């Protein structure tokens, strides 16, 4: 697909529109906390604000697909019951990748420095009782927001525009990791390992629902863990 074609240029612009609306804010916030201020405790208002932004980004995606005369099924979205056991296997695979990467970083750090690796206590930032209800709603919406845009839509468009599965996988994982840097490099790197499993699965199967359900399982676990600490 040539970039001199007006329809291709429009498609690139719409890809930039959807991804910037969805992730410009999260990337800025992540880098802000990574390079500057310490991560602040979330409030229910901040959770709802993030939720509204995610719903708006999904709305922009819906509009762009509608304008292009495409359906969500064309970016791999749809549900069959087999997606449930597939998501379970994907959850296990994603966790193994996450945990394995983190353990490797943890012991490598100890071997080189002789000190225990310290990571931010993310759960404590959402563990107040007032935040849990909003956090639960956010945990349900967030997997659809992230996986539909940074995985299904972005990878589908980049595969079409570049013809390269590797570029689509690497870009998806890099962008998703970038807005998780607020967790610190060790946890973000572990996230990247898990995101790579998700991206590889989608690249080979072209089905996003098992990835959404696996992501949902991780998010619900995080909120449940935070609730137990409240």
Short mmCIF file of C-alpha atoms in Angstrom, two decimals:
data_model
loop_
_atom_site.label_atom_id
_atom_site.label_comp_id
_atom_site.label_asym_id
_atom_site.label_seq_id
_atom_site.Cartn_x
_atom_site.Cartn_y
_atom_site.Cartn_z
CA UNK A 1 0.00 0.00 0.00
CA UNK A 2 1.70 3.19 -1.20
CA UNK A 3 1.89 6.22 1.06
CA UNK A 4 1.35 8.52 -1.94
CA UNK A 5 -2.19 7.22 -2.21
CA UNK A 6 -4.58 9.80 -0.61
CA UNK A 7 -6.65 7.03 1.00
CA UNK A 8 -3.50 5.60 2.58
CA UNK A 9 -2.43 8.98 3.92
CA UNK A 10 -5.90 9.47 5.40
CA UNK A 11 -5.69 6.06 7.03
CA UNK A 12 -2.32 6.97 8.56
CA UNK A 13 -3.78 10.22 9.88
CA UNK A 14 -6.73 8.38 11.40
CA UNK A 15 -4.37 5.89 13.01
CA UNK A 16 -2.42 8.80 14.50
CA UNK A 17 -5.68 10.40 15.66
CA UNK A 18 -6.97 7.32 17.47
CA UNK A 19 -3.65 6.48 19.14
CA UNK A 20 -2.91 10.07 20.18
CA UNK A 21 -6.39 10.58 21.65
CA UNK A 22 -6.05 7.29 23.50
CA UNK A 23 -2.45 7.40 24.70
CA UNK A 24 -0.96 10.91 24.58
CA UNK A 25 -2.25 11.61 28.10
CA UNK A 26 -1.23 8.24 29.61
CA UNK A 27 2.24 8.43 28.03
CA UNK A 28 2.77 11.97 29.33
CA UNK A 29 1.58 11.03 32.81
CA UNK A 30 3.71 7.91 32.86
CA UNK A 31 6.86 9.79 31.82
CA UNK A 32 6.04 12.60 34.27
CA UNK A 33 6.04 10.18 37.20
CA UNK A 34 8.98 8.21 35.80
CA UNK A 35 11.30 11.21 35.47
CA UNK A 36 9.89 13.56 38.08
CA UNK A 37 7.22 13.43 40.74
CA UNK A 38 6.62 10.31 42.86
CA UNK A 39 3.48 8.38 42.02
CA UNK A 40 0.51 9.88 43.84
CA UNK A 41 -2.33 8.03 45.53
CA UNK A 42 -5.33 7.79 43.21
CA UNK A 43 -8.70 9.30 44.06
CA UNK A 44 -12.11 8.17 42.85
CA UNK A 45 -12.32 11.40 40.83
CA UNK A 46 -9.06 10.61 39.04
CA UNK A 47 -10.28 7.10 38.32
CA UNK A 48 -13.52 8.41 36.83
CA UNK A 49 -11.60 11.00 34.78
CA UNK A 50 -9.40 8.24 33.35
CA UNK A 51 -12.50 6.14 32.68
CA UNK A 52 -14.16 8.99 30.74
CA UNK A 53 -11.00 9.45 28.66
CA UNK A 54 -10.91 5.75 27.83
CA UNK A 55 -14.57 5.73 26.79
CA UNK A 56 -13.96 8.79 24.59
CA UNK A 57 -11.00 7.07 22.93
CA UNK A 58 -13.11 3.98 22.23
CA UNK A 59 -15.77 6.29 20.76
CA UNK A 60 -13.19 7.81 18.40
CA UNK A 61 -12.18 4.30 17.32
CA UNK A 62 -15.84 3.44 16.67
CA UNK A 63 -16.23 6.57 14.55
CA UNK A 64 -13.06 5.91 12.52
CA UNK A 65 -14.07 2.32 11.79
CA UNK A 66 -17.57 3.50 10.83
CA UNK A 67 -16.18 6.15 8.52
CA UNK A 68 -13.99 3.54 6.85
CA UNK A 69 -16.97 1.23 6.42
CA UNK A 70 -15.41 -1.41 8.65
CA UNK A 71 -16.71 -3.51 11.50
CA UNK A 72 -15.01 -4.45 14.76
CA UNK A 73 -14.76 -8.01 13.48
CA UNK A 74 -12.25 -6.78 10.91
CA UNK A 75 -9.81 -5.93 13.69
CA UNK A 76 -10.38 -9.27 15.40
CA UNK A 77 -13.13 -8.39 17.89
CA UNK A 78 -15.85 -10.95 18.50
CA UNK A 79 -16.78 -13.56 21.08
CA UNK A 80 -17.10 -17.34 20.95
CA UNK A 81 -17.15 -19.59 23.98
CA UNK A 82 -13.78 -21.08 23.05
CA UNK A 83 -12.31 -17.67 23.86
CA UNK A 84 -12.75 -18.43 27.58
CA UNK A 85 -10.34 -21.41 27.80
CA UNK A 86 -8.03 -19.64 25.35
CA UNK A 87 -7.94 -16.63 27.66
CA UNK A 88 -7.12 -18.89 30.60
CA UNK A 89 -4.13 -20.33 28.74
CA UNK A 90 -3.12 -16.82 27.71
CA UNK A 91 -3.38 -15.60 31.31
CA UNK A 92 -1.08 -18.40 32.45
CA UNK A 93 1.36 -17.75 29.61
CA UNK A 94 1.33 -14.02 30.26
CA UNK A 95 1.95 -14.53 33.97
CA UNK A 96 4.85 -16.91 33.32
CA UNK A 97 6.43 -14.33 31.00
CA UNK A 98 5.85 -11.52 33.51
CA UNK A 99 7.11 -13.42 36.53
CA UNK A 100 10.05 -14.97 34.68
CA UNK A 101 11.21 -11.58 33.41
CA UNK A 102 10.84 -9.94 36.81
CA UNK A 103 12.72 -12.74 38.60
CA UNK A 104 15.56 -12.45 36.08
CA UNK A 105 15.75 -8.68 36.63
CA UNK A 106 15.48 -9.08 40.41
CA UNK A 107 18.37 -11.54 40.74
CA UNK A 108 20.49 -9.80 38.12
CA UNK A 109 20.15 -6.57 40.11
CA UNK A 110 21.12 -8.37 43.31
CA UNK A 111 24.10 -10.06 41.63
CA UNK A 112 25.47 -6.76 40.32
CA UNK A 113 24.68 -4.48 43.28
CA UNK A 114 24.34 -6.77 46.28
CA UNK A 115 21.11 -4.93 47.14
CA UNK A 116 17.48 -6.02 47.05
CA UNK A 117 15.51 -4.52 44.18
CA UNK A 118 12.90 -1.98 45.35
CA UNK A 119 9.75 -1.43 43.27
CA UNK A 120 6.85 1.03 43.72
CA UNK A 121 3.94 -0.25 45.78
CA UNK A 122 1.30 0.27 43.09
CA UNK A 123 -1.49 -1.45 45.03
CA UNK A 124 -1.20 1.05 47.88
CA UNK A 125 -2.06 3.87 45.46
CA UNK A 126 -5.54 2.48 44.84
CA UNK A 127 -6.21 0.75 48.15
CA UNK A 128 -8.37 3.37 49.86
CA UNK A 129 -11.99 2.29 50.26
CA UNK A 130 -13.31 5.28 48.34
CA UNK A 131 -11.31 4.37 45.25
CA UNK A 132 -12.19 0.67 45.03
CA UNK A 133 -15.68 1.04 43.38
CA UNK A 134 -14.35 3.38 40.68
CA UNK A 135 -11.30 1.15 40.34
CA UNK A 136 -13.53 -1.86 39.73
CA UNK A 137 -15.40 -0.13 36.90
CA UNK A 138 -12.09 1.05 35.47
CA UNK A 139 -10.69 -2.49 35.65
CA UNK A 140 -13.58 -3.76 33.52
CA UNK A 141 -13.37 -1.03 30.85
CA UNK A 142 -9.57 -0.71 30.69
CA UNK A 143 -8.82 -4.09 29.04
CA UNK A 144 -11.23 -3.28 26.20
CA UNK A 145 -9.71 0.19 25.82
CA UNK A 146 -6.12 -0.99 25.76
CA UNK A 147 -6.44 -4.18 23.77
CA UNK A 148 -8.85 -2.85 21.16
CA UNK A 149 -6.66 0.16 20.41
CA UNK A 150 -3.02 -0.61 21.21
CA UNK A 151 -3.30 -4.24 20.11
CA UNK A 152 -6.16 -4.98 17.69
CA UNK A 153 -6.47 -1.67 15.84
CA UNK A 154 -2.83 -0.53 15.93
CA UNK A 155 -1.41 -3.92 14.94
CA UNK A 156 -3.99 -4.43 12.19
CA UNK A 157 -3.29 -1.02 10.67
CA UNK A 158 0.50 -1.30 10.91
CA UNK A 159 0.43 -4.79 9.40
CA UNK A 160 -1.60 -3.42 6.50
CA UNK A 161 0.49 -0.27 6.04
CA UNK A 162 3.95 -1.82 6.42
CA UNK A 163 3.38 -5.47 5.56
CA UNK A 164 5.47 -6.41 8.59
CA UNK A 165 4.18 -8.47 11.51
CA UNK A 166 7.39 -7.71 13.42
CA UNK A 167 6.86 -3.94 13.18
CA UNK A 168 3.24 -4.23 14.31
CA UNK A 169 4.19 -6.40 17.30
CA UNK A 170 7.16 -4.27 18.36
CA UNK A 171 5.25 -0.99 18.06
CA UNK A 172 2.28 -2.30 20.03
CA UNK A 173 4.47 -3.63 22.85
CA UNK A 174 6.66 -0.52 22.94
CA UNK A 175 3.72 1.89 23.14
CA UNK A 176 1.95 -0.15 25.80
CA UNK A 177 5.14 -0.41 27.85
CA UNK A 178 5.79 3.32 27.50
CA UNK A 179 2.61 4.30 29.35
CA UNK A 180 3.40 1.77 32.09
CA UNK A 181 6.80 3.28 32.91
CA UNK A 182 5.27 4.99 35.95
CA UNK A 183 5.66 1.57 37.61
CA UNK A 184 9.44 1.80 37.22
CA UNK A 185 11.73 0.00 34.78
CA UNK A 186 11.68 -3.48 36.42
CA UNK A 187 7.89 -3.77 36.52
CA UNK A 188 7.48 -2.10 33.12
CA UNK A 189 9.97 -4.57 31.62
CA UNK A 190 8.02 -7.46 33.16
CA UNK A 191 4.86 -5.94 31.70
CA UNK A 192 6.58 -5.82 28.30
CA UNK A 193 7.25 -9.55 28.49
CA UNK A 194 3.56 -10.19 29.15
CA UNK A 195 2.50 -7.73 26.44
CA UNK A 196 4.76 -9.58 23.99
CA UNK A 197 2.87 -12.80 24.67
CA UNK A 198 -0.42 -10.99 24.04
CA UNK A 199 0.87 -9.36 20.85
CA UNK A 200 2.27 -12.61 19.47
CA UNK A 201 -1.00 -14.38 20.17
CA UNK A 202 -3.01 -11.71 18.37
CA UNK A 203 -0.58 -11.62 15.45
CA UNK A 204 -0.96 -15.35 14.88
CA UNK A 205 -4.69 -15.76 15.61
CA UNK A 206 -6.20 -12.36 14.73
CA UNK A 207 -8.56 -12.77 17.70
CA UNK A 208 -8.52 -10.09 20.40
CA UNK A 209 -11.20 -11.29 22.84
CA UNK A 210 -8.99 -13.90 24.56
CA UNK A 211 -6.41 -11.14 25.07
CA UNK A 212 -9.07 -8.81 26.49
CA UNK A 213 -10.26 -11.50 28.90
CA UNK A 214 -6.71 -12.31 30.01
CA UNK A 215 -6.02 -8.61 30.58
CA UNK A 216 -9.32 -8.37 32.48
CA UNK A 217 -8.23 -11.20 34.77
CA UNK A 218 -5.01 -9.37 35.65
CA UNK A 219 -6.81 -6.05 36.26
CA UNK A 220 -9.51 -7.62 38.43
CA UNK A 221 -6.84 -9.41 40.45
CA UNK A 222 -5.03 -6.11 41.00
CA UNK A 223 -8.19 -4.35 42.19
CA UNK A 224 -9.13 -7.31 44.42
CA UNK A 225 -5.66 -7.28 45.97
CA UNK A 226 -5.95 -3.54 46.58
CA UNK A 227 -9.40 -4.02 48.13
CA UNK A 228 -8.02 -6.55 50.60
CA UNK A 229 -5.50 -3.94 51.73
CA UNK A 230 -8.08 -1.17 52.14
#
